[in-house]
PDB file of C-alpha atoms and ligand atoms in Angstrom:
ATOM      1  CA  UNK A 267      47.130  19.768   6.230  1.00 43.00           C
ATOM      2  CA  UNK A 268      49.521  21.425   8.695  1.00 50.00           C
ATOM      3  CA  UNK A 269      52.263  19.175  10.018  1.00 50.00           C
ATOM      4  CA  UNK A 270      53.439  21.190  13.003  1.00 52.00           C
ATOM      5  CA  UNK A 271      55.765  18.477  14.236  1.00 59.00           C
ATOM      6  CA  UNK A 272      58.122  19.081  11.316  1.00 86.00           C
ATOM      7  CA  UNK A 273      58.628  22.805  11.764  1.00 94.00           C
ATOM      8  CA  UNK A 274      62.293  23.567  12.448  1.00 95.00           C
ATOM      9  CA  UNK A 275      62.688  26.174  15.203  1.00 96.00           C
ATOM     10  CA  UNK A 276      65.906  28.186  15.062  1.00 97.00           C
ATOM     11  CA  UNK A 277      68.115  29.280  17.937  1.00 96.00           C
ATOM     12  CA  UNK A 278      69.490  32.810  18.070  1.00 95.00           C
ATOM     13  CA  UNK A 279      72.859  31.555  16.793  1.00 96.00           C
ATOM     14  CA  UNK A 280      71.175  29.773  13.891  1.00 97.00           C
ATOM     15  CA  UNK A 281      69.147  32.883  13.090  1.00 96.00           C
ATOM     16  CA  UNK A 282      72.386  34.858  12.844  1.00 96.00           C
ATOM     17  CA  UNK A 283      73.612  32.316  10.282  1.00 98.00           C
ATOM     18  CA  UNK A 284      70.380  32.640   8.336  1.00 98.00           C
ATOM     19  CA  UNK A 285      70.802  36.426   8.388  1.00 97.00           C
ATOM     20  CA  UNK A 286      74.256  36.043   6.837  1.00 98.00           C
ATOM     21  CA  UNK A 287      72.790  33.845   4.089  1.00 98.00           C
ATOM     22  CA  UNK A 288      69.906  36.271   3.667  1.00 98.00           C
ATOM     23  CA  UNK A 289      72.270  39.184   3.149  1.00 98.00           C
ATOM     24  CA  UNK A 290      74.078  37.291   0.378  1.00 98.00           C
ATOM     25  CA  UNK A 291      70.731  36.932  -1.381  1.00 98.00           C
ATOM     26  CA  UNK A 292      69.789  40.572  -0.707  1.00 98.00           C
ATOM     27  CA  UNK A 293      73.039  41.916  -2.085  1.00 98.00           C
ATOM     28  CA  UNK A 294      72.832  39.627  -5.125  1.00 98.00           C
ATOM     29  CA  UNK A 295      69.297  40.773  -5.906  1.00 98.00           C
ATOM     30  CA  UNK A 296      70.393  44.428  -5.648  1.00 98.00           C
ATOM     31  CA  UNK A 297      73.054  43.734  -8.286  1.00 98.00           C
ATOM     32  CA  UNK A 298      70.466  42.004 -10.452  1.00 98.00           C
ATOM     33  CA  UNK A 299      67.955  44.832 -10.060  1.00 98.00           C
ATOM     34  CA  UNK A 300      70.610  47.244 -11.352  1.00 98.00           C
ATOM     35  CA  UNK A 301      71.465  44.885 -14.221  1.00 98.00           C
ATOM     36  CA  UNK A 302      67.885  44.633 -15.521  1.00 98.00           C
ATOM     37  CA  UNK A 303      68.008  46.790 -18.659  1.00 98.00           C
ATOM     38  CA  UNK A 304      66.829  46.276 -22.237  1.00 98.00           C
ATOM     39  CA  UNK A 305      69.277  44.048 -24.127  1.00 98.00           C
ATOM     40  CA  UNK A 306      70.479  41.948 -21.206  1.00 98.00           C
ATOM     41  CA  UNK A 307      69.684  38.238 -21.363  1.00 98.00           C
ATOM     42  CA  UNK A 308      68.379  36.183 -18.487  1.00 98.00           C
ATOM     43  CA  UNK A 309      71.534  34.046 -18.837  1.00 98.00           C
ATOM     44  CA  UNK A 310      73.570  37.230 -18.242  1.00 98.00           C
ATOM     45  CA  UNK A 311      71.600  37.824 -15.060  1.00 98.00           C
ATOM     46  CA  UNK A 312      72.172  34.238 -13.975  1.00 98.00           C
ATOM     47  CA  UNK A 313      75.934  34.658 -14.429  1.00 98.00           C
ATOM     48  CA  UNK A 314      75.907  37.827 -12.313  1.00 98.00           C
ATOM     49  CA  UNK A 315      73.977  35.989  -9.597  1.00 98.00           C
ATOM     50  CA  UNK A 316      76.245  32.967  -9.479  1.00 98.00           C
ATOM     51  CA  UNK A 317      79.380  35.106  -9.333  1.00 98.00           C
ATOM     52  CA  UNK A 318      77.897  37.275  -6.565  1.00 98.00           C
ATOM     53  CA  UNK A 319      76.823  34.285  -4.484  1.00 98.00           C
ATOM     54  CA  UNK A 320      80.095  32.388  -4.858  1.00 98.00           C
ATOM     55  CA  UNK A 321      82.204  35.530  -4.227  1.00 98.00           C
ATOM     56  CA  UNK A 322      80.458  35.736  -0.833  1.00 98.00           C
ATOM     57  CA  UNK A 323      81.547  32.174  -0.048  1.00 98.00           C
ATOM     58  CA  UNK A 324      78.033  30.843  -0.522  1.00 98.00           C
ATOM     59  CA  UNK A 325      76.469  28.312  -2.891  1.00 98.00           C
ATOM     60  CA  UNK A 326      73.447  28.939  -5.154  1.00 98.00           C
ATOM     61  CA  UNK A 327      70.526  26.995  -3.625  1.00 97.00           C
ATOM     62  CA  UNK A 328      68.756  26.569  -6.932  1.00 97.00           C
ATOM     63  CA  UNK A 329      71.588  25.155  -9.016  1.00 97.00           C
ATOM     64  CA  UNK A 330      71.056  21.403  -9.184  1.00 95.00           C
ATOM     65  CA  UNK A 331      67.893  21.576  -7.051  1.00 95.00           C
ATOM     66  CA  UNK A 332      65.903  18.644  -8.503  1.00 95.00           C
ATOM     67  CA  UNK A 333      68.040  19.222 -11.595  1.00 95.00           C
ATOM     68  CA  UNK A 334      67.370  22.961 -12.024  1.00 97.00           C
ATOM     69  CA  UNK A 335      70.231  24.214 -14.221  1.00 97.00           C
ATOM     70  CA  UNK A 336      70.759  27.789 -12.964  1.00 98.00           C
ATOM     71  CA  UNK A 337      71.320  30.027  -9.932  1.00 98.00           C
ATOM     72  CA  UNK A 338      68.189  32.120 -10.410  1.00 98.00           C
ATOM     73  CA  UNK A 339      64.701  31.644 -11.720  1.00 98.00           C
ATOM     74  CA  UNK A 340      63.992  34.321 -14.318  1.00 98.00           C
ATOM     75  CA  UNK A 341      60.305  34.569 -15.183  1.00 98.00           C
ATOM     76  CA  UNK A 342      59.388  37.134 -17.840  1.00 98.00           C
ATOM     77  CA  UNK A 343      55.913  38.606 -18.489  1.00 98.00           C
ATOM     78  CA  UNK A 344      53.389  35.718 -18.528  1.00 98.00           C
ATOM     79  CA  UNK A 345      55.893  33.423 -16.812  1.00 98.00           C
ATOM     80  CA  UNK A 346      54.930  33.267 -13.127  1.00 98.00           C
ATOM     81  CA  UNK A 347      57.800  31.385 -11.472  1.00 98.00           C
ATOM     82  CA  UNK A 348      60.584  28.874 -12.171  1.00 98.00           C
ATOM     83  CA  UNK A 349      61.654  30.314 -15.539  1.00 98.00           C
ATOM     84  CA  UNK A 350      65.007  28.942 -16.714  1.00 98.00           C
ATOM     85  CA  UNK A 351      67.576  31.610 -17.691  1.00 98.00           C
ATOM     86  CA  UNK A 352      68.587  31.438 -21.358  1.00 98.00           C
ATOM     87  CA  UNK A 353      71.028  33.307 -23.578  1.00 98.00           C
ATOM     88  CA  UNK A 354      68.285  33.596 -26.169  1.00 98.00           C
ATOM     89  CA  UNK A 355      65.900  35.299 -23.777  1.00 98.00           C
ATOM     90  CA  UNK A 356      66.820  38.963 -24.137  1.00 98.00           C
ATOM     91  CA  UNK A 357      64.901  41.533 -22.101  1.00 98.00           C
ATOM     92  CA  UNK A 358      63.062  44.257 -24.000  1.00 98.00           C
ATOM     93  CA  UNK A 359      61.875  47.683 -22.941  1.00 98.00           C
ATOM     94  CA  UNK A 360      58.495  47.248 -21.277  1.00 98.00           C
ATOM     95  CA  UNK A 361      58.999  43.662 -20.095  1.00 98.00           C
ATOM     96  CA  UNK A 362      58.284  42.623 -16.520  1.00 98.00           C
ATOM     97  CA  UNK A 363      60.701  40.138 -14.947  1.00 98.00           C
ATOM     98  CA  UNK A 364      60.556  38.198 -11.698  1.00 98.00           C
ATOM     99  CA  UNK A 365      63.944  37.093 -10.396  1.00 98.00           C
ATOM    100  CA  UNK A 366      64.032  34.471  -7.644  1.00 98.00           C
ATOM    101  CA  UNK A 367      67.340  33.793  -5.909  1.00 98.00           C
ATOM    102  CA  UNK A 368      68.548  31.516  -3.124  1.00 98.00           C
ATOM    103  CA  UNK A 369      71.880  30.984  -1.405  1.00 98.00           C
ATOM    104  CA  UNK A 370      73.306  28.540   1.122  1.00 98.00           C
ATOM    105  CA  UNK A 371      75.909  29.883   3.546  1.00 98.00           C
ATOM    106  CA  UNK A 372      77.362  27.690   6.273  1.00 98.00           C
ATOM    107  CA  UNK A 373      74.477  25.247   5.773  1.00 98.00           C
ATOM    108  CA  UNK A 374      71.660  27.818   6.058  1.00 98.00           C
ATOM    109  CA  UNK A 375      69.379  29.120   3.316  1.00 98.00           C
ATOM    110  CA  UNK A 376      68.025  32.477   2.212  1.00 98.00           C
ATOM    111  CA  UNK A 377      65.324  32.782  -0.466  1.00 98.00           C
ATOM    112  CA  UNK A 378      63.967  35.984  -2.005  1.00 98.00           C
ATOM    113  CA  UNK A 379      62.407  37.263  -5.226  1.00 98.00           C
ATOM    114  CA  UNK A 380      61.769  40.637  -6.844  1.00 98.00           C
ATOM    115  CA  UNK A 381      59.638  41.729  -9.791  1.00 98.00           C
ATOM    116  CA  UNK A 382      61.201  44.515 -11.844  1.00 98.00           C
ATOM    117  CA  UNK A 383      60.070  46.470 -14.884  1.00 98.00           C
ATOM    118  CA  UNK A 384      62.535  46.621 -17.785  1.00 98.00           C
ATOM    119  CA  UNK A 385      63.368  50.047 -19.206  1.00 98.00           C
ATOM    120  CA  UNK A 386      61.311  53.250 -19.320  1.00 97.00           C
ATOM    121  CA  UNK A 387      58.263  51.886 -21.172  1.00 97.00           C
ATOM    122  CA  UNK A 388      56.762  49.619 -18.495  1.00 98.00           C
ATOM    123  CA  UNK A 389      52.973  49.786 -18.526  1.00 98.00           C
ATOM    124  CA  UNK A 390      51.878  51.553 -15.301  1.00 98.00           C
ATOM    125  CA  UNK A 391      49.360  48.767 -14.688  1.00 98.00           C
ATOM    126  CA  UNK A 392      52.189  46.241 -14.693  1.00 98.00           C
ATOM    127  CA  UNK A 393      54.311  48.316 -12.332  1.00 98.00           C
ATOM    128  CA  UNK A 394      51.267  48.678 -10.088  1.00 98.00           C
ATOM    129  CA  UNK A 395      50.750  44.894 -10.020  1.00 98.00           C
ATOM    130  CA  UNK A 396      54.358  44.422  -8.931  1.00 98.00           C
ATOM    131  CA  UNK A 397      53.859  46.998  -6.175  1.00 98.00           C
ATOM    132  CA  UNK A 398      50.647  45.293  -4.989  1.00 98.00           C
ATOM    133  CA  UNK A 399      52.423  41.922  -4.877  1.00 98.00           C
ATOM    134  CA  UNK A 400      55.219  43.459  -2.788  1.00 98.00           C
ATOM    135  CA  UNK A 401      52.734  45.214  -0.475  1.00 98.00           C
ATOM    136  CA  UNK A 402      50.861  41.933   0.041  1.00 98.00           C
ATOM    137  CA  UNK A 403      54.075  40.188   1.086  1.00 98.00           C
ATOM    138  CA  UNK A 404      54.885  42.951   3.587  1.00 98.00           C
ATOM    139  CA  UNK A 405      51.333  42.837   4.951  1.00 98.00           C
ATOM    140  CA  UNK A 406      51.957  39.146   5.566  1.00 98.00           C
ATOM    141  CA  UNK A 407      55.037  39.920   7.652  1.00 97.00           C
ATOM    142  CA  UNK A 408      53.185  42.652   9.554  1.00 96.00           C
ATOM    143  CA  UNK A 409      50.488  40.102  10.450  1.00 97.00           C
ATOM    144  CA  UNK A 410      53.022  37.597  11.824  1.00 97.00           C
ATOM    145  CA  UNK A 411      53.228  37.716  15.585  1.00 95.00           C
ATOM    146  CA  UNK A 412      54.194  35.325  18.332  1.00 96.00           C
ATOM    147  CA  UNK A 413      51.072  33.514  19.489  1.00 95.00           C
ATOM    148  CA  UNK A 414      49.246  34.152  16.216  1.00 97.00           C
ATOM    149  CA  UNK A 415      48.542  31.493  13.608  1.00 98.00           C
ATOM    150  CA  UNK A 416      50.159  30.720  10.297  1.00 98.00           C
ATOM    151  CA  UNK A 417      47.095  31.613   8.240  1.00 98.00           C
ATOM    152  CA  UNK A 418      47.092  35.143   9.704  1.00 98.00           C
ATOM    153  CA  UNK A 419      49.904  35.721   7.198  1.00 98.00           C
ATOM    154  CA  UNK A 420      47.961  34.091   4.354  1.00 98.00           C
ATOM    155  CA  UNK A 421      44.893  36.160   5.140  1.00 98.00           C
ATOM    156  CA  UNK A 422      46.817  39.438   5.183  1.00 98.00           C
ATOM    157  CA  UNK A 423      48.381  38.614   1.806  1.00 98.00           C
ATOM    158  CA  UNK A 424      45.000  37.854   0.257  1.00 98.00           C
ATOM    159  CA  UNK A 425      43.247  40.877   1.763  1.00 98.00           C
ATOM    160  CA  UNK A 426      45.932  43.221   0.499  1.00 98.00           C
ATOM    161  CA  UNK A 427      45.682  41.856  -3.041  1.00 98.00           C
ATOM    162  CA  UNK A 428      41.865  41.780  -3.059  1.00 98.00           C
ATOM    163  CA  UNK A 429      41.562  45.342  -1.783  1.00 98.00           C
ATOM    164  CA  UNK A 430      44.009  46.613  -4.419  1.00 98.00           C
ATOM    165  CA  UNK A 431      42.110  45.491  -7.494  1.00 97.00           C
ATOM    166  CA  UNK A 432      40.947  42.614  -9.651  1.00 97.00           C
ATOM    167  CA  UNK A 433      44.079  40.487  -9.588  1.00 98.00           C
ATOM    168  CA  UNK A 434      44.329  36.715  -9.810  1.00 98.00           C
ATOM    169  CA  UNK A 435      46.011  35.051  -6.842  1.00 98.00           C
ATOM    170  CA  UNK A 436      47.937  31.965  -7.952  1.00 98.00           C
ATOM    171  CA  UNK A 437      47.020  29.125  -5.592  1.00 97.00           C
ATOM    172  CA  UNK A 438      49.132  26.250  -6.898  1.00 94.00           C
ATOM    173  CA  UNK A 439      52.330  27.564  -5.309  1.00 96.00           C
ATOM    174  CA  UNK A 440      53.147  29.351  -2.080  1.00 97.00           C
ATOM    175  CA  UNK A 441      55.609  30.100   0.661  1.00 98.00           C
ATOM    176  CA  UNK A 442      57.361  27.673   2.948  1.00 98.00           C
ATOM    177  CA  UNK A 443      59.413  27.040   6.009  1.00 98.00           C
ATOM    178  CA  UNK A 444      63.142  27.501   5.427  1.00 98.00           C
ATOM    179  CA  UNK A 445      66.340  26.755   7.299  1.00 97.00           C
ATOM    180  CA  UNK A 446      68.793  23.944   6.711  1.00 97.00           C
ATOM    181  CA  UNK A 447      66.794  23.166   3.574  1.00 97.00           C
ATOM    182  CA  UNK A 448      65.298  25.670   1.171  1.00 97.00           C
ATOM    183  CA  UNK A 449      61.845  24.126   1.404  1.00 96.00           C
ATOM    184  CA  UNK A 450      60.581  22.965   4.774  1.00 96.00           C
ATOM    185  CA  UNK A 451      57.228  22.669   6.502  1.00 95.00           C
ATOM    186  CA  UNK A 452      54.907  24.444   6.730  1.00 96.00           C
ATOM    187  CA  UNK A 453      53.458  25.426   3.354  1.00 96.00           C
ATOM    188  CA  UNK A 454      52.369  29.087   3.464  1.00 98.00           C
ATOM    189  CA  UNK A 455      49.221  29.776   1.453  1.00 98.00           C
ATOM    190  CA  UNK A 456      48.673  33.161  -0.156  1.00 98.00           C
ATOM    191  CA  UNK A 457      44.986  33.140   0.763  1.00 98.00           C
ATOM    192  CA  UNK A 458      42.688  31.930   3.500  1.00 98.00           C
ATOM    193  CA  UNK A 459      40.887  32.722   6.710  1.00 98.00           C
ATOM    194  CA  UNK A 460      42.943  33.939   9.680  1.00 98.00           C
ATOM    195  CA  UNK A 461      43.456  31.987  12.891  1.00 98.00           C
ATOM    196  CA  UNK A 462      44.220  28.618  11.298  1.00 97.00           C
ATOM    197  CA  UNK A 463      47.236  26.358  11.230  1.00 96.00           C
ATOM    198  CA  UNK A 464      50.281  26.104  13.466  1.00 96.00           C
ATOM    199  CA  UNK A 465      50.853  28.658  16.195  1.00 96.00           C
ATOM    200  CA  UNK A 466      53.566  31.161  15.296  1.00 97.00           C
ATOM    201  CA  UNK A 467      56.424  30.930  17.750  1.00 95.00           C
ATOM    202  CA  UNK A 468      59.811  32.540  18.234  1.00 96.00           C
ATOM    203  CA  UNK A 469      62.450  31.089  15.956  1.00 96.00           C
ATOM    204  CA  UNK A 470      60.088  30.068  13.147  1.00 97.00           C
ATOM    205  CA  UNK A 471      61.545  31.045   9.761  1.00 98.00           C
ATOM    206  CA  UNK A 472      59.294  31.336   6.722  1.00 98.00           C
ATOM    207  CA  UNK A 473      59.516  32.478   3.126  1.00 98.00           C
ATOM    208  CA  UNK A 474      56.397  34.391   2.065  1.00 98.00           C
ATOM    209  CA  UNK A 475      55.926  34.673  -1.699  1.00 98.00           C
ATOM    210  CA  UNK A 476      52.715  35.938  -3.280  1.00 98.00           C
ATOM    211  CA  UNK A 477      52.190  35.339  -7.009  1.00 98.00           C
ATOM    212  CA  UNK A 478      49.507  37.436  -8.676  1.00 98.00           C
ATOM    213  CA  UNK A 479      48.282  37.976 -12.224  1.00 98.00           C
ATOM    214  CA  UNK A 480      46.416  40.578 -14.257  1.00 98.00           C
ATOM    215  CA  UNK A 481      43.962  37.904 -15.340  1.00 97.00           C
ATOM    216  CA  UNK A 482      43.059  34.375 -14.367  1.00 97.00           C
ATOM    217  CA  UNK A 483      45.029  32.699 -11.535  1.00 97.00           C
ATOM    218  CA  UNK A 484      45.199  29.442 -13.536  1.00 98.00           C
ATOM    219  CA  UNK A 485      48.709  28.300 -14.501  1.00 98.00           C
ATOM    220  CA  UNK A 486      50.390  25.670 -16.653  1.00 98.00           C
ATOM    221  CA  UNK A 487      53.865  24.161 -16.544  1.00 97.00           C
ATOM    222  CA  UNK A 488      55.792  24.235 -19.820  1.00 97.00           C
ATOM    223  CA  UNK A 489      57.361  21.155 -21.434  1.00 97.00           C
ATOM    224  CA  UNK A 490      60.739  22.112 -19.917  1.00 96.00           C
ATOM    225  CA  UNK A 491      59.329  20.747 -16.669  1.00 97.00           C
ATOM    226  CA  UNK A 492      59.940  24.012 -14.810  1.00 98.00           C
ATOM    227  CA  UNK A 493      58.525  27.211 -16.263  1.00 98.00           C
ATOM    228  CA  UNK A 494      55.106  28.097 -14.869  1.00 98.00           C
ATOM    229  CA  UNK A 495      53.022  30.382 -17.102  1.00 98.00           C
ATOM    230  CA  UNK A 496      49.565  31.891 -16.777  1.00 98.00           C
ATOM    231  CA  UNK A 497      47.031  29.858 -18.729  1.00 98.00           C
ATOM    232  CA  UNK A 498      45.493  33.017 -20.217  1.00 98.00           C
ATOM    233  CA  UNK A 499      48.944  34.499 -20.880  1.00 98.00           C
ATOM    234  CA  UNK A 500      48.238  37.512 -18.675  1.00 98.00           C
ATOM    235  CA  UNK A 501      51.265  39.056 -16.974  1.00 98.00           C
ATOM    236  CA  UNK A 502      52.275  37.938 -13.488  1.00 98.00           C
ATOM    237  CA  UNK A 503      54.281  39.253 -10.540  1.00 98.00           C
ATOM    238  CA  UNK A 504      56.110  37.379  -7.770  1.00 98.00           C
ATOM    239  CA  UNK A 505      57.876  38.769  -4.710  1.00 98.00           C
ATOM    240  CA  UNK A 506      59.457  36.916  -1.808  1.00 98.00           C
ATOM    241  CA  UNK A 507      61.413  37.439   1.381  1.00 98.00           C
ATOM    242  CA  UNK A 508      62.591  35.104   4.130  1.00 98.00           C
ATOM    243  CA  UNK A 509      61.761  36.211   7.675  1.00 98.00           C
ATOM    244  CA  UNK A 510      62.133  34.859  11.189  1.00 97.00           C
ATOM    245  CA  UNK A 511      59.878  35.588  14.132  1.00 96.00           C
ATOM    246  CA  UNK A 512      61.744  37.188  17.057  1.00 94.00           C
ATOM    247  CA  UNK A 513      60.678  38.711  20.366  1.00 92.00           C
ATOM    248  CA  UNK A 514      60.858  42.096  18.624  1.00 88.00           C
ATOM    249  CA  UNK A 515      58.628  41.001  15.723  1.00 92.00           C
ATOM    250  CA  UNK A 516      59.448  39.716  12.242  1.00 96.00           C
ATOM    251  CA  UNK A 517      63.068  40.100  11.138  1.00 96.00           C
ATOM    252  CA  UNK A 518      63.222  40.055   7.342  1.00 97.00           C
ATOM    253  CA  UNK A 519      66.482  38.239   6.786  1.00 97.00           C
ATOM    254  CA  UNK A 520      66.691  38.837   3.018  1.00 98.00           C
ATOM    255  CA  UNK A 521      66.034  42.595   3.267  1.00 97.00           C
ATOM    256  CA  UNK A 522      69.153  44.747   3.620  1.00 96.00           C
ATOM    257  CA  UNK A 523      67.530  46.749   6.438  1.00 95.00           C
ATOM    258  CA  UNK A 524      65.904  43.707   8.030  1.00 95.00           C
ATOM    259  CA  UNK A 525      62.491  45.146   7.152  1.00 95.00           C
ATOM    260  CA  UNK A 526      62.751  48.244   9.342  1.00 92.00           C
ATOM    261  CA  UNK A 527      61.663  50.670   6.605  1.00 93.00           C
ATOM    262  CA  UNK A 528      58.476  48.731   5.902  1.00 94.00           C
ATOM    263  CA  UNK A 529      57.678  47.242   9.311  1.00 93.00           C
ATOM    264  CA  UNK A 530      58.897  49.886  11.736  1.00 85.00           C
ATOM    265  CA  UNK A 531      55.422  51.224  12.419  1.00 61.00           C
ATOM    266  CA  UNK A 532      53.884  47.771  12.685  1.00 57.00           C
ATOM    267  CA  UNK A 533      56.493  46.661  15.164  1.00 54.00           C
ATOM    268  CA  UNK A 534      56.099  49.840  17.219  1.00 43.00           C
ATOM    269  CA  UNK A 535      52.310  49.631  17.376  1.00 45.00           C
ATOM    270  CA  UNK A 536      52.464  45.964  18.304  1.00 41.00           C
ATOM    271  CA  UNK A 537      54.833  46.659  21.161  1.00 41.00           C
ATOM    272  CA  UNK A 538      52.549  49.463  22.356  1.00 40.00           C
ATOM    273  CA  UNK A 539      49.417  47.309  22.324  1.00 36.00           C
TER     274      UNK A 539
HETATM  275 MG1   MG B 346      62.347  31.769  -4.021  1.00 56.16          MG
HETATM  276 MG1   MG B 347      60.651  30.239  -1.890  1.00 56.16          MG
END
């Protein structure tokens, strides 16, 4: 299932270009996070994203991707991923929204997603699910080391979710290699045993993106051909960052601080061992 021969390995100069693209995505998502308030529509958020990306001299990766009509995916409540922004979809206090955003700068891609509660009335269980999803993603990065295997990441994601509670882990979608295209080999599962798959080497760039639910992990695609919803209509969370493996550990290209705040200890302990 792993096609190692197709994994694109980046040079230091190419990684710097991916960092520039990643920062466009990071800064755009910060604007969107601040714009998520009751009364805003997902089309409003899409407009903010497109303006932010284009003002940086970049191009929205999603717009036109297999015909996708917008610059972000906006997935609200029981929508898991790939929701299409719409003027008629107005956020309400207590909603949970996942925003996925990608940008191309100088031919290189960044891809990242956040899950954000809307307004002051978010159910603590929903906020907790979003935090668990984020923690699982970061555990995946912390498990990525040169000489390790791809599924070490998958295993860390799953273990973090499983140990946090009775969440569903969506298995029909996952992370991916990224570089001169948004989606490259290899596919990155959000579950599995460690020690499997391609060896992790310097210059490998991956997007890790857990999707978890408060109920069943089963999903359906709506008639629009894009929106993925939970079959049992339970709420879902989705978080994503793009990282590259360097000699100093994982560099999270779509995080403003490169991942230092979350991975500093992991990197230090790895270097000490
Ligand atoms: Mg994405
Ligand atoms: Mg992705």
